[in-house]
XYZ file of C-alpha atoms in Angstrom:
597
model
C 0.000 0.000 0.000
C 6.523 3.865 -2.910
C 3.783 2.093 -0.471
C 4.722 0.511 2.564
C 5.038 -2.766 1.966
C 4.904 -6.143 3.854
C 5.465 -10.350 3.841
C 4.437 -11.094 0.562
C 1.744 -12.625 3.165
C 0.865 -8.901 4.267
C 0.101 -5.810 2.530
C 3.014 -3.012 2.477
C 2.519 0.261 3.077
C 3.748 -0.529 2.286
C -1.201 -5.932 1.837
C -2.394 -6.000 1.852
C -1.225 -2.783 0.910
C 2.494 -1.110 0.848
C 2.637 2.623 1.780
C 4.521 5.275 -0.605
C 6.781 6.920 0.998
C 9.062 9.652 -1.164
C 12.676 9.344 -0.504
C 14.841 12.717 -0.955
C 15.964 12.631 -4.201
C 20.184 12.277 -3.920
C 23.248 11.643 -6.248
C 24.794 8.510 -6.365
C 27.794 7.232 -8.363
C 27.055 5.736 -11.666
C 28.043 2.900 -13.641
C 27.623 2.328 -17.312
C 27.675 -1.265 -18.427
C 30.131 -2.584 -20.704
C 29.616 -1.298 -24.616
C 28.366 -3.653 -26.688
C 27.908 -6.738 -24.101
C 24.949 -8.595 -22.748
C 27.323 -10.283 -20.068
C 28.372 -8.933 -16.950
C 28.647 -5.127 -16.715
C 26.095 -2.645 -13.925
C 22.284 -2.012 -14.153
C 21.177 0.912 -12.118
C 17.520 1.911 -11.748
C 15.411 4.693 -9.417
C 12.835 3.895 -6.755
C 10.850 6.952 -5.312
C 11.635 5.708 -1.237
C 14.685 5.220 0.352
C 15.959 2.045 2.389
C 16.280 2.024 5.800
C 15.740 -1.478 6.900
C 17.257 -5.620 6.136
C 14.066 -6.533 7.691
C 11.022 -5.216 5.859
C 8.844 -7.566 7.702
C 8.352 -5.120 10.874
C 5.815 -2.428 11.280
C 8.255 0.121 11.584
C 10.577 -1.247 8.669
C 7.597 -2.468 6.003
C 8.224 0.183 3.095
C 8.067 -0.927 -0.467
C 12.138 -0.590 -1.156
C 13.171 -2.654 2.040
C 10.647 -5.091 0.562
C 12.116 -5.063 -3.136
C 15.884 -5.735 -1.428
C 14.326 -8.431 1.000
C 13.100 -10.183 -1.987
C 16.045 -9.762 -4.229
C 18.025 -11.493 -1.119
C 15.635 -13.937 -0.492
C 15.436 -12.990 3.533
C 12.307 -11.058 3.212
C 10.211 -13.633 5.433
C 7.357 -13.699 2.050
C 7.659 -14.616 -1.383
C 11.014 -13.788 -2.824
C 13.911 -15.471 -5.058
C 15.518 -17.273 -2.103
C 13.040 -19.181 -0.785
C 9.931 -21.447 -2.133
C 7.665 -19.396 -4.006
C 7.609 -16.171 -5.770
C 4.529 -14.761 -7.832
C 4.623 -14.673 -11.803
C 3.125 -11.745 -13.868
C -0.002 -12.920 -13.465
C 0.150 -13.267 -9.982
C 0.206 -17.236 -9.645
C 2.689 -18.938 -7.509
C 5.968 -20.349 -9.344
C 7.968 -22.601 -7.316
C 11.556 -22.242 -6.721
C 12.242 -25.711 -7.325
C 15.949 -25.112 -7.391
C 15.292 -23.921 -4.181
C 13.007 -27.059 -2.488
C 9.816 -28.475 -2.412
C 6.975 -27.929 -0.658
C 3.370 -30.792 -0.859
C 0.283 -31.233 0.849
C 0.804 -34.229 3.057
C -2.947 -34.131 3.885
C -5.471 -32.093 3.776
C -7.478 -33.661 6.806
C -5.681 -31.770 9.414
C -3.967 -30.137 6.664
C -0.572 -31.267 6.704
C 2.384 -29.203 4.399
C 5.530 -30.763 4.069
C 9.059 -28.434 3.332
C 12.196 -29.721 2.029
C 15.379 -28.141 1.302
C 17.591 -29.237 -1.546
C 20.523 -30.998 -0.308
C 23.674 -28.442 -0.632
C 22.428 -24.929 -0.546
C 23.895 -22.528 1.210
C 23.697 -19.086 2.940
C 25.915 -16.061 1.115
C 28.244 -16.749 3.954
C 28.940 -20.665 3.513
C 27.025 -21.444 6.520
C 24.209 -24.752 5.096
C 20.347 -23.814 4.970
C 18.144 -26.252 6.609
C 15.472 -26.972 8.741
C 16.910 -24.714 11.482
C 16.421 -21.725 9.305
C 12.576 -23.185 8.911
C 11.602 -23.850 12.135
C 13.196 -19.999 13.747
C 10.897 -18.663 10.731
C 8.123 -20.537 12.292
C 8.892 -19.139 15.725
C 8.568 -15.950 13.965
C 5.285 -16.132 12.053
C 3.629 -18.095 14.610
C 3.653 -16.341 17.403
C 4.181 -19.716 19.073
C 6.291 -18.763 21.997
C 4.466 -15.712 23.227
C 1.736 -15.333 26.330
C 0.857 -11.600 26.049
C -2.666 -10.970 26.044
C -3.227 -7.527 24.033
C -5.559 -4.593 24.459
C -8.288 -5.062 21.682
C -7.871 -1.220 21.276
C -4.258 -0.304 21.272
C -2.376 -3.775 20.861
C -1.012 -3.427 24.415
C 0.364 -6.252 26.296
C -2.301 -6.004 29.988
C -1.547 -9.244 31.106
C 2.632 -8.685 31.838
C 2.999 -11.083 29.449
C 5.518 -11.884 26.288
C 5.353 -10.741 22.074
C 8.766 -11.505 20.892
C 8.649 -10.652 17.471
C 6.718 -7.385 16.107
C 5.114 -8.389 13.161
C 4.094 -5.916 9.980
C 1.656 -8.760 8.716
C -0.198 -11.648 11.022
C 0.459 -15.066 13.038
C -3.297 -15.642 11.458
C -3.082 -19.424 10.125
C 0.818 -20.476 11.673
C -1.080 -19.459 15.167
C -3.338 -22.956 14.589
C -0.170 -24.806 13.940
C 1.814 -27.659 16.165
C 5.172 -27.915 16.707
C 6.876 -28.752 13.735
C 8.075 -32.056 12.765
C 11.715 -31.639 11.688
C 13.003 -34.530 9.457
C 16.029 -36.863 10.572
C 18.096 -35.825 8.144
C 17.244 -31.857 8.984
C 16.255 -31.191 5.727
C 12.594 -31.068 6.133
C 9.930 -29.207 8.342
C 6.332 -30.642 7.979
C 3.374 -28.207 9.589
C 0.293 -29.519 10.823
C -2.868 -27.387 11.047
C -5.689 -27.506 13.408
C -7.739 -25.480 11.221
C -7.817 -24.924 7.566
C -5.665 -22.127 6.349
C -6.646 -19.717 3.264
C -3.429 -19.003 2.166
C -1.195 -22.091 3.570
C 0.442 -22.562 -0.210
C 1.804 -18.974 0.429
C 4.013 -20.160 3.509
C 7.266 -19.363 2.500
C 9.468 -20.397 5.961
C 12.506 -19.324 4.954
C 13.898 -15.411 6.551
C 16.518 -14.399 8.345
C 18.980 -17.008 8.737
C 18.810 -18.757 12.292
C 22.134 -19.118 13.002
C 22.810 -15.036 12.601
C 19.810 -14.569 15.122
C 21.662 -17.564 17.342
C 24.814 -15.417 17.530
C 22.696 -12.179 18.016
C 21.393 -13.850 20.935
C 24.992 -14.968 22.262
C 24.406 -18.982 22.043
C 25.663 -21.290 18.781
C 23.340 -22.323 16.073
C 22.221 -25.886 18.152
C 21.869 -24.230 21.515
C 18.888 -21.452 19.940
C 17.440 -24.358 17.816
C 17.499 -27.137 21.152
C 15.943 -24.370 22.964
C 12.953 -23.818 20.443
C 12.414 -27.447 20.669
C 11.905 -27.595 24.740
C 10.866 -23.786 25.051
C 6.721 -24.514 26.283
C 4.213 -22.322 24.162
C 3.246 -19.803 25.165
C 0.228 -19.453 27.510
C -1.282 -16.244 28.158
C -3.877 -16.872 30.557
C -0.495 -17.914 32.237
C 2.103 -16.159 31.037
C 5.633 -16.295 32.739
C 8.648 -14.160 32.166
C 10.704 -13.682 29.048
C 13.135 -16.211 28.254
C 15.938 -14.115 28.017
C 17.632 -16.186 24.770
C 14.765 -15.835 22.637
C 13.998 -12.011 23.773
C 17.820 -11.134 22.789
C 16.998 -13.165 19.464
C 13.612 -11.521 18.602
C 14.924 -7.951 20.141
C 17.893 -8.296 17.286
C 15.054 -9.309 14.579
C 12.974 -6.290 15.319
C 15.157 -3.261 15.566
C 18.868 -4.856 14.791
C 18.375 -4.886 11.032
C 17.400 -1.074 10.585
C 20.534 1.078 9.408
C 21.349 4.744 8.865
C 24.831 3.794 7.208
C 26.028 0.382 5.521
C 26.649 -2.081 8.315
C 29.998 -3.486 9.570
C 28.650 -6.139 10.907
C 28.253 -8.640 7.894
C 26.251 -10.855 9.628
C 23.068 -8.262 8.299
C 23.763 -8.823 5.044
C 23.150 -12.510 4.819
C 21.089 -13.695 1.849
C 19.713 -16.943 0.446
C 18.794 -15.497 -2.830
C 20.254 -14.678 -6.190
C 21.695 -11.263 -4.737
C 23.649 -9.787 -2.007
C 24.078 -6.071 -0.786
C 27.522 -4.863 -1.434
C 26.890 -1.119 -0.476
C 24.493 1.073 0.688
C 24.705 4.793 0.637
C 22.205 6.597 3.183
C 19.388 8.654 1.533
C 20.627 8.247 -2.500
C 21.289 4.155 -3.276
C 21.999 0.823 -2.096
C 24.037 -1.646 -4.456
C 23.566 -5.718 -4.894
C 26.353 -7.690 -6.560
C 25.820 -11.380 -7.147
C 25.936 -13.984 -4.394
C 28.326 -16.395 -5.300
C 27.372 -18.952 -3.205
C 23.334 -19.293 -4.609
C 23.231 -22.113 -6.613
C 19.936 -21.965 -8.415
C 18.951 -20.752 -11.675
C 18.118 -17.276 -11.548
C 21.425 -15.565 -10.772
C 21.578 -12.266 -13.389
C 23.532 -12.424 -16.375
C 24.952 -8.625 -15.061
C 27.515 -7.992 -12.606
C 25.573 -5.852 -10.161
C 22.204 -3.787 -9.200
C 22.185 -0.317 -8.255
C 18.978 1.313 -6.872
C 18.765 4.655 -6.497
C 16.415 6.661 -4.287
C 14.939 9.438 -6.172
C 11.771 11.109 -5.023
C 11.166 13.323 -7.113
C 9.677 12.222 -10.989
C 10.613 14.185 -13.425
C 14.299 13.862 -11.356
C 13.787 10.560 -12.173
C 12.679 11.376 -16.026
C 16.291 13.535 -15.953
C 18.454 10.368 -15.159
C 16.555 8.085 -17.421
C 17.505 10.655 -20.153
C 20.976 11.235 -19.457
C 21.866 7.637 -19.001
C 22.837 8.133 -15.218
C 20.025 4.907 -14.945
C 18.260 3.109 -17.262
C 14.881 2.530 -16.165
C 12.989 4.322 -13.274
C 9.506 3.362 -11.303
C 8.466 7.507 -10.926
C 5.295 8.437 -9.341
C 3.012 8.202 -12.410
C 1.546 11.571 -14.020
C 0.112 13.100 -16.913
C 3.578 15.489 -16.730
C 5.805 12.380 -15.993
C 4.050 10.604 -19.062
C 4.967 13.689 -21.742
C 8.304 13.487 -20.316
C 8.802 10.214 -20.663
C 7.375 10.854 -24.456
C 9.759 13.360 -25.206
C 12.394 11.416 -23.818
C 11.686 8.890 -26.199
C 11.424 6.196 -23.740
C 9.991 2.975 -23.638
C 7.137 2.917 -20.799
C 5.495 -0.037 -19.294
C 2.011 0.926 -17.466
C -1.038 -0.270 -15.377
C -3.194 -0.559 -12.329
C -0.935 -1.060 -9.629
C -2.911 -3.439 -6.693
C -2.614 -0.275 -3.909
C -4.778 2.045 -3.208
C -3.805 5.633 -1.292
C -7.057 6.038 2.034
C -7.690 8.091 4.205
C -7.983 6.979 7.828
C -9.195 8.118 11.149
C -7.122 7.589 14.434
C -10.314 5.661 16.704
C -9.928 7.820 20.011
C -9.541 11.433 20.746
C -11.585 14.082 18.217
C -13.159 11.054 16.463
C -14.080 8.926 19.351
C -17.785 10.268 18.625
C -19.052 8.416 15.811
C -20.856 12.033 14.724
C -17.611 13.480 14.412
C -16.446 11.033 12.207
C -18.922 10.866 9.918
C -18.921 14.540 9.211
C -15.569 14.570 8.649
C -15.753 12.042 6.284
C -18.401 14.021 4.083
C -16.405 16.972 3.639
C -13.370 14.686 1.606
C -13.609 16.035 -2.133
C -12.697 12.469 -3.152
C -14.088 13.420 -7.057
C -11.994 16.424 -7.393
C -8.296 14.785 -5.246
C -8.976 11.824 -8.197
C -9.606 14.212 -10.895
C -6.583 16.342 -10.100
C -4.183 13.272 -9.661
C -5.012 9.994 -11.738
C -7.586 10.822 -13.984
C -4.833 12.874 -16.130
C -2.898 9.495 -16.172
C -5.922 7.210 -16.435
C -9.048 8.933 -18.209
C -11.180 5.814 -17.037
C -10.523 5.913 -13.628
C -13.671 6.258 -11.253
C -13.253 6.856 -7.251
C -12.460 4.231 -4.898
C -15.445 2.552 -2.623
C -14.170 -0.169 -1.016
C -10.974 -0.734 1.709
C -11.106 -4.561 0.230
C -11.716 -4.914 -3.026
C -10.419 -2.624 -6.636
C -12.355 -2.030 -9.700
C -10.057 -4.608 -11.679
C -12.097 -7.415 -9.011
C -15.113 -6.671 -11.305
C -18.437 -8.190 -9.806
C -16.946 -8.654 -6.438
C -15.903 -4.842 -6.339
C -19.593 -4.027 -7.614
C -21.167 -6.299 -4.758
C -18.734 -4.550 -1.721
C -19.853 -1.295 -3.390
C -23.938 -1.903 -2.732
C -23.423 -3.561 0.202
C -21.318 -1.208 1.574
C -22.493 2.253 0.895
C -19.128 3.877 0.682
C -20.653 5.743 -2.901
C -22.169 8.256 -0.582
C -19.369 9.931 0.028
C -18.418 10.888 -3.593
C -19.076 14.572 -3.352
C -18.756 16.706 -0.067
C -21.658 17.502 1.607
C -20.859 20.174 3.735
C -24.119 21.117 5.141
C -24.385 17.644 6.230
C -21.410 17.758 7.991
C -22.365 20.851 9.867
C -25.386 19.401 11.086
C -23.509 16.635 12.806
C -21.053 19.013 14.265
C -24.232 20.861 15.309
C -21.741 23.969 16.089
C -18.841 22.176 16.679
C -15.169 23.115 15.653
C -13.160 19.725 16.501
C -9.423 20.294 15.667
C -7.869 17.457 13.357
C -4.499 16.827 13.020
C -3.386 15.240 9.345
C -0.089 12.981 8.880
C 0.907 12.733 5.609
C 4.399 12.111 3.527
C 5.609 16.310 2.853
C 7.692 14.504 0.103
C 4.871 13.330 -1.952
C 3.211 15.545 -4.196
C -0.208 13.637 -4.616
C -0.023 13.398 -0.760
C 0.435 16.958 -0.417
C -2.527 17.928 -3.029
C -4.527 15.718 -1.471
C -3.868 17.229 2.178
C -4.661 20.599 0.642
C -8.193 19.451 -1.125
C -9.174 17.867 2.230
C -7.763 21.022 4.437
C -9.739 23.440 2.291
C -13.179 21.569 2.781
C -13.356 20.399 5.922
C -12.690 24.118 7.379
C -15.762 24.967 5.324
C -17.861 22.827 7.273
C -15.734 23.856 10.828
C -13.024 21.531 11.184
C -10.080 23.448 12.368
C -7.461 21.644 10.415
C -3.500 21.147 11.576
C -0.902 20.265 9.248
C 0.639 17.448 10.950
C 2.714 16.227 7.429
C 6.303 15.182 7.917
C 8.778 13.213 5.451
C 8.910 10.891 8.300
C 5.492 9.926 8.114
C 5.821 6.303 8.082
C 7.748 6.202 11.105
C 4.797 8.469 12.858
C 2.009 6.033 12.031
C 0.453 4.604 15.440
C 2.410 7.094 17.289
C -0.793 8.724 18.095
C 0.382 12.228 17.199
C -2.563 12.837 14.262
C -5.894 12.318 14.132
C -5.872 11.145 10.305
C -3.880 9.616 7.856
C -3.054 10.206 4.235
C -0.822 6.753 2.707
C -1.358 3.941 0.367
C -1.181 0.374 0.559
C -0.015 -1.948 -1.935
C -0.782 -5.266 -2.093
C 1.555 -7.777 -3.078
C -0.535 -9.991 -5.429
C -2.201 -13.106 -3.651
C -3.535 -14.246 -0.375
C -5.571 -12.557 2.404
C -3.273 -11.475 5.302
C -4.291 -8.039 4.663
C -7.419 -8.547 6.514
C -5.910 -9.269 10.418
C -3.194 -7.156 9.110
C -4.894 -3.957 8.427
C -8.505 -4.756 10.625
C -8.288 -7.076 13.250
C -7.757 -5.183 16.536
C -4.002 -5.055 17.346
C -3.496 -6.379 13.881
C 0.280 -5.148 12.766
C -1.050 -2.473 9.896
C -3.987 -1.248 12.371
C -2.521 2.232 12.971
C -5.945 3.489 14.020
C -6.787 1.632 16.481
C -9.801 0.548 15.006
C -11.350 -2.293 16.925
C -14.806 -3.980 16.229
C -15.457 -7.180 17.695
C -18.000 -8.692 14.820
C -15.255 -7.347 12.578
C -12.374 -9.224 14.362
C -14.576 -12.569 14.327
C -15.253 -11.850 10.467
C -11.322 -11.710 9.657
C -10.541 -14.738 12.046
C -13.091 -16.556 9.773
C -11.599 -15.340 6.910
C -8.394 -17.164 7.736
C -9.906 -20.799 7.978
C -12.578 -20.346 4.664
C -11.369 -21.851 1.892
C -14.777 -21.641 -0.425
C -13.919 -19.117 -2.364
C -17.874 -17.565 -2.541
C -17.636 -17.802 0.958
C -15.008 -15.878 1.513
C -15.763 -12.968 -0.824
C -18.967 -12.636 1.345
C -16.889 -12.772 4.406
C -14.693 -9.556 2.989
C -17.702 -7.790 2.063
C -19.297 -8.083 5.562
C -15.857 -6.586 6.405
C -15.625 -3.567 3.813
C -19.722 -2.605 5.132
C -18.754 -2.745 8.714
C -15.975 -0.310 8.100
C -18.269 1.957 6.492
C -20.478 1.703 9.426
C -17.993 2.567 11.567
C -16.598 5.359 9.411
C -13.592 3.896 9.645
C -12.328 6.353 6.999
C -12.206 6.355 2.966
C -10.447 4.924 0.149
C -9.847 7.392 -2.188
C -8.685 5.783 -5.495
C -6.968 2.340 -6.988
C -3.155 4.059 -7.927
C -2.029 3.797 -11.305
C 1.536 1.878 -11.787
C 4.380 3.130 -14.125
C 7.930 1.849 -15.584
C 10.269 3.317 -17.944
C 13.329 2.544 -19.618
C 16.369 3.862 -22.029
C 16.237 0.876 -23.886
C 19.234 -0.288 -22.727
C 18.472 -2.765 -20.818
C 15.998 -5.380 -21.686
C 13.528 -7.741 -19.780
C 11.441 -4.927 -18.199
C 8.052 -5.837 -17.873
C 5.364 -4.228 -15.759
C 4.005 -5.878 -12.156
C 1.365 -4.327 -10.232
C 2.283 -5.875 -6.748
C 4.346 -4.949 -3.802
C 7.929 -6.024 -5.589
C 7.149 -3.582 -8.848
C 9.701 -3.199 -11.029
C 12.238 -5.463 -9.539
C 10.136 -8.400 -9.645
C 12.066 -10.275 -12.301
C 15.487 -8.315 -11.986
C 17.000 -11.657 -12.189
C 16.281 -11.874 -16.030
C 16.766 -8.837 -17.338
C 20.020 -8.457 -19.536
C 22.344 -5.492 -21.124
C 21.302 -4.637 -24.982
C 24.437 -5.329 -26.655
């Protein structure tokens, strides 16, 4: 929902949904690729965030570019190159069958069996095996912890454990047993006590367990033999924190995020076709090829270089001087005649993310009235006609948190059942009659960096005073880091989704969930998504989400204001770009792109 972005199990905002967040645009040293060869030689491209995180996977961390290097390295914790699956064009699930294996065992409990190829290895020599599956379980699982969490504010009450801070959801690994590890400690087989929606989406390969072992100051065996007696976690029982796996999960939420390229190798560890060689804070970060992956999808080119440009026509400038050759810019009808008269190739579409507006549940909007009339005075017609309709003449505004227009008949049911059409068009008398003489103060967070963001804080600024809202700019280029913090009242970001599966739902709605920065809690709503989790009938489960979407609109939870548009370029230089509308955009099959010679 660049968009923050999440587990390819989660949305990024950032999954459901990955958030765009503008990175200051910066110089970087460039490379130009050996003339006249498709072999070896640099590739550099320009994303619109900035890095600032090896582990995307956190709440803090999940932004769309630490998502893109987490999947180039294959220690993202969701879909990626260095793990099991990864999504095609099309969004179906290839398997990395150079990789391992994954099968359904049985599907009465449902029983998924993982096994590594024999001989694989992390970037640093160390093997990959079932210990790297079963600490990724601990992860995802939320197996070991016994905090019980305010519905509201997903506070621990109960003095209880959560080791590891999750962007996405334990929903589905929560119903699972302890693993089975295979003799050989090559294989991991899960057993559910519920169905699971998205169970062929288990990817349970991250970060590397023995890294998080050493982290945690015991050897590789010692964190892994602990796992294995550790007792779940209980939390109408809880007792205190084990101390190994606290200094292990303390490492895995914070110890990854960097302001400068790490000294400590141990961050950089990948299982995937690419490793980072250098980083350089606020303008690039540079992968070169990990010589120890031994599958099939290593590049044919020496080494990556993305650079962190926020600004789109800066982006345009590059593409046309050479300094990169081929850019993901924040789409416009301005960046599209540059890119014309730049003569450059462009690959466009719907990306699946959507930019919302949401209100913080507490404070001025703890009164339902308030709410509501703050939610009529968004000009949602005239933000989409003064930001994507230039780009995409067809495009209509958003009524639905779950579903986009390019879901067809299910978007058109959520849309009738939900009644989020009535807030096209402002209706400031409306509004004033809720207020009934009221002048609440709001407080907006939104990305300063961002253009659209920015015209889109102005629109609703200028309407909602009409009606008596006094309105504070609470904008910042740090936005994402803000979000939760409880400094705003509402929120101006995107999510983007990254292609399959239904995490987004806990994620984003479920009280506590790790993209619910609003607090929003609903307890029919938080039964809905926890049924959501275990339906596999796929009518069923559309009927499920729409319950959802009309529940939020009952709540004025806040409104979606339109389905963003997606946009590549390139210098035809390079070749092998192809357009991707989900979280990874335009890296998604780096590994096969090639130098024109």
């Amino acid at each position: 929902m660049s968009e923050k972005t999440r587990r390819a199990r989660a949305l990024s905002a950032g999954a459901g949904v990955a958030i765009a967040a503008l990175a200051l645009a910066g110089c970087t040293t460039t490379s130009t690729p050996d003339s006249g060869s498709s072999e070896g030689g640099t590739i550099t491209i320009a994303t619109t965030n900035a890095f600032t995180s090896f582990n995307g996977d956190t709440p803090e961390a999940n932004l769309d570019t630490n998502g893109m290097v987490g999947y180039l390295t294959g220690v993202s914790g969701g879909l990626g190159l260095g793990g099991f699956q990864r999504l095609d064009k099309d969004f179906s699930v290839l398997n990395n069958t150079d990789f391992g294996t994954y099968e359904t065992v049985s599907e009465d409990p449902l029983t998924v069996k993982y096994t590594i190829n024999e001989g694989l290895t992390w970037s640093d020599g160390e093997p990959i095996n079932a210990d790297d599956m079963l600490v990724n379980w601990a992860i995802n699982s939320g197996y070991f912890d016994d905090a019980e969490l305010d519905p509201a504010t997903g506070e621990v009450t109960n003095g209880g454990t959560q080791y590891f801070s999750l962007a996405g959801s334990t929903a589905g690994l929560d119903t699972t047993a302890f693993p089975e590890i295979g003799d050989d400690n090559m294989s991991m087989t899960l057993v559910y006590s519920q169905p699971f929606v998205d169970y062929e989406l288990v990817n349970p390969i991250g970060k590397p367990a023995h890294v998080l072992a050493e982290k945690a100051g015991v050897s590789e065996e010692e964190f892994v033999e602990l796992l294995k007696t550790l007792p779940e976690g209980n939390p109408a029982a809880p007792v205190p924190a084990n101390e190994t796996l606290k200094a292990a999960a303390d490492f895995w939420n914070t110890g990854y995020d960097v302001t400068a390229m790490p000294t400590d190798e141990s961050l950089l560890v990948a299982s995937g076709p690419f490793i980072v060689t250098d980083f350089v804070p606020e303008q690039s970060i540079t992968l070169g090829k990990n010589e120890n992956y031994k599958g099939e999808m290593s590049p044919a080119y020496d080494q990556l270089i993305i650079r962190f440009i926020g600004d789109a026509n800066a982006q345009v400038t590059a593409l046309q001087n050479g300094e990169v050759q081929a850019i993901q810019p924040q789409p416009s009808a301005d960046t599209l005649t540059a890119l014309e008269n730049a003569n450059a190739t462009v690959h466009a579409g719907n990306q699946l993310a959507y930019d919302h507006v949401d209100l913080t549940f507490g404070g001025v909007f703890a009164d339902a009235n308030v709410r509501e009339a703050f939610l009529k005075t968004i000009p949602r017609q005239q933000i989409l006609e003064s930001i994507v309709t230039p780009v995409n003449p067809d495009a209509e505004v958003l009524n639905s948190q779950i579903f986009l227009p390019t879901d067809g008949d299910q978007y058109t049911t959520a849309v009738a059942a939900s009644g989020y059409d009535q807030f096209t068009e402002p209706d400031i008398e409306g509004a004033r009659a809720l207020l009934n003489g009221a002048t609440p103060t709001v407080r907006i967070l939104y990305n300063t960096n961002n253009p659209n963001r920015v015209d889109s804080f102005r629109a609703i600024q200028q309407s909602a005073q009409q009606a008596g809202f006094t309105i504070e700019d609470a904008g910042s280029p740090d936005w994402s880091s803000l979000l939760g913090s409880g400094s705003y009242d509402a929120s101006i970001f995107g999510w983007v989704s990254p292609g399959a599966g239904n995490a987004a739902l806990p994620q984003i709605f479920k009280s506590g969930g790790g993209g619910n920065y609003n607090n929003y809690s609903n307890s029919t709503v938080d039964t809905l998504v926890d049924e959501s989790q275990v339906t596999v009938d796929a009518d069923a489960l559309a009927d499920i989400k729409v319950q959802i979407d009309t529940a939020t609109a009952q709540d004025f939870y806040g409104l979606p204001l339109f389905q963003s548009p997606g946009l590549f370029a390139d210098n035809g230089s390079i070749q092998g770009v192809d357009y991707f509308g989900g979280q990874t955009g335009i890296v998604w099959n780096a590994q096969e792109w090639t130098l024109a010679g």
